[in-house]
Amino acid sequence: MRKKASLVTGANGEVGHGLIRQLHEAGDKLPVIALDINQVDDEIANLVDDVVIGDILDTALLDKLMSEYEIDTIYHLAALLSTRAEFTPEAAHRVNVQGTINLLHVAIEQARWRGQPVKFLFPSSIAVFGMPDLDAKMDAPPVGEDDYITPITMYGCNKVYCEHLGRYYNSHYRQLAQSQDPHGIDFRCVRYPGLISAVTLPSGGTSDYGPEMIHAAAKNEPYQAFVRPDTIIPFMAMPDAIKALMLLKEAPETSLTRRVYNITSFSLSAEQIAERVKAAFPQAQIGYEPSPGRQKIVDSWPARLDDSAARADWGWSSDFDADAAFNDYLFPAIRQRYQAQ
Ligand code: SER
C-alpha cells in the first residue's frame, strides 16, 4: 500500500520553509515529502517525513514518487523568480511551465488512481501584472484579478500561463474524451505580493530589495537598494503568506468563485521601508543605486491590489499590517536570528 502524503516542491525556498514549519506546528495529519533541487536545510529536513533532492523536470523521479506515495495535496512552490528568470528565459520557462505541467500531471494521475481529487496549491505573483507606465501605476485604484494582465517578465508570463493551466486541468482536462472522469484536480492559487520573511532571504526576485534592506541592517551591513526611493509595491509578511495558502486550501469548494485570487497586506515605498528599518536599527546605512532593468520590472507591478474576492470567498484577512509586520514580526525575529549567530 502506498502511504498518503503531501508533496511540497521548492521545499527549501522561503515559502517552503514557512509552509513546512506551519504544517508541522499545526500537526498536519499527512506525512510531508519535501522535494527540492538543492539540499534541504536541516531545520526543515527534520520536520518532514521524506526529503527528495531532484529536479521537477525529471519525470522518472516524479514517477517514482507516485509509485511510493498516494499524493493527496501538492504545494507546487518551485520556480525561478523574476530577476533570475531574465538571465536564462528559456530555462526559466522549462522550470516554471514544464515543471508545473509535470506536477499537474502527477496530480491528475493520482486523482484517477485514488478516485478522489488532489488539491493543488499554487503561488502566483504580482508579476502577472504589467502596468503600462508609472503614471498609470500611481493613479490606478487597487488592481483586480483581471486587470492589466500584460506581464513584462518571463516569470510573470510563466505564472499567468500556469494559472490558466491550473484552471484547464481543474475544469477542462481532456474535455473531448468519451467518458469524463469526475476525479481531477482541485486547483487553487494565490497571487502573492512581495514576501518578507524573518527567517530566510529570497533569491533571484525583484522585490528582494525589501527583505534585503532589513536583513542587511540587522547584520550591520551597508545596503544599496536597486530601486528608487519612491518605488512602491505591495508586500506581505511570511506568516500571512502561509496563512493565506492554508485558508484557501481549507475553503469549501462551493465558496470559491474563482481559482486565482489576489491577496495583499500593505503597500510601502522603498523609502518608507528604509525609514522603518532606520528607526529600528539606527546604525543602518541604506542608499539607492537603481538598476534600470530591475527598476523597470518593479515599476510594471501595481502599487496596490484589490483582494476583495479572497476576503469574500474564503475569509482572507491579513494579520500583519505594516506596523505589526515590522514591529511584532520582522524586527524582533531578525534581531534574534543574527544575534544568535
Ligand atoms: N517576489 C517575486 C519576485 O520578485 C515576485 O513574485 O520575483
Coordinates of N, CA and C and ligand atoms in Angstrom, one line a residue, residues 81-83 124-127 155 192-195 204-208 301, ligand 1:
L81 N 12.6 32.8 -9.8 CA 12.0 34.1 -9.6 C 12.3 35.1 -10.8
S82 N 11.7 36.3 -10.6 CA 11.7 37.2 -11.8 C 13.0 37.7 -12.3
T83 N 13.9 38.0 -11.4 CA 15.2 38.5 -11.9 C 16.0 37.4 -12.5
S124 N 1.0 32.2 -7.3 CA 1.3 33.0 -8.4 C 1.8 34.4 -7.8
S125 N 1.8 35.5 -8.5 CA 2.5 36.6 -8.1 C 2.0 37.9 -8.7
I126 N 2.4 39.0 -8.1 CA 2.1 40.3 -8.7 C 2.8 40.5 -10.0
A127 N 3.8 39.6 -10.3 CA 4.5 39.7 -11.6 C 3.6 39.4 -12.8
Y155 N 9.1 35.4 -16.0 CA 8.5 34.8 -14.8 C 7.0 35.2 -14.7
Y192 N 0.8 36.2 -4.7 CA 1.5 36.9 -3.6 C 2.0 38.2 -4.1
P193 N 2.0 39.2 -3.1 CA 2.8 40.4 -3.4 C 4.3 40.1 -3.0
G194 N 5.1 41.1 -2.8 CA 6.5 40.8 -2.4 C 6.4 40.2 -1.0
L195 N 7.2 39.1 -0.8 CA 7.1 38.5 0.5 C 8.3 38.8 1.4
G204 N 16.9 35.8 -6.2 CA 16.6 35.9 -7.6 C 15.3 36.6 -7.9
G205 N 14.7 37.3 -6.8 CA 13.5 38.0 -7.1 C 13.7 39.5 -7.3
T206 N 12.7 40.2 -7.7 CA 12.9 41.6 -8.0 C 12.3 42.5 -6.8
S207 N 11.5 41.8 -6.0 CA 11.0 42.5 -4.8 C 12.0 42.4 -3.6
D208 N 13.1 41.8 -3.9 CA 14.1 41.4 -2.9 C 14.7 42.6 -2.1
W301 N 4.8 46.6 -11.8 CA 3.9 45.9 -10.9 C 3.0 46.9 -10.2
Ligands
SER1 N1 8.9 38.2 -5.3 C1 8.8 37.7 -6.6 C2 9.9 38.2 -7.4 O1 10.4 39.3 -7.1 C3 7.6 38.2 -7.3 O2 6.6 37.2 -7.2 O3 10.3 37.7 -8.4

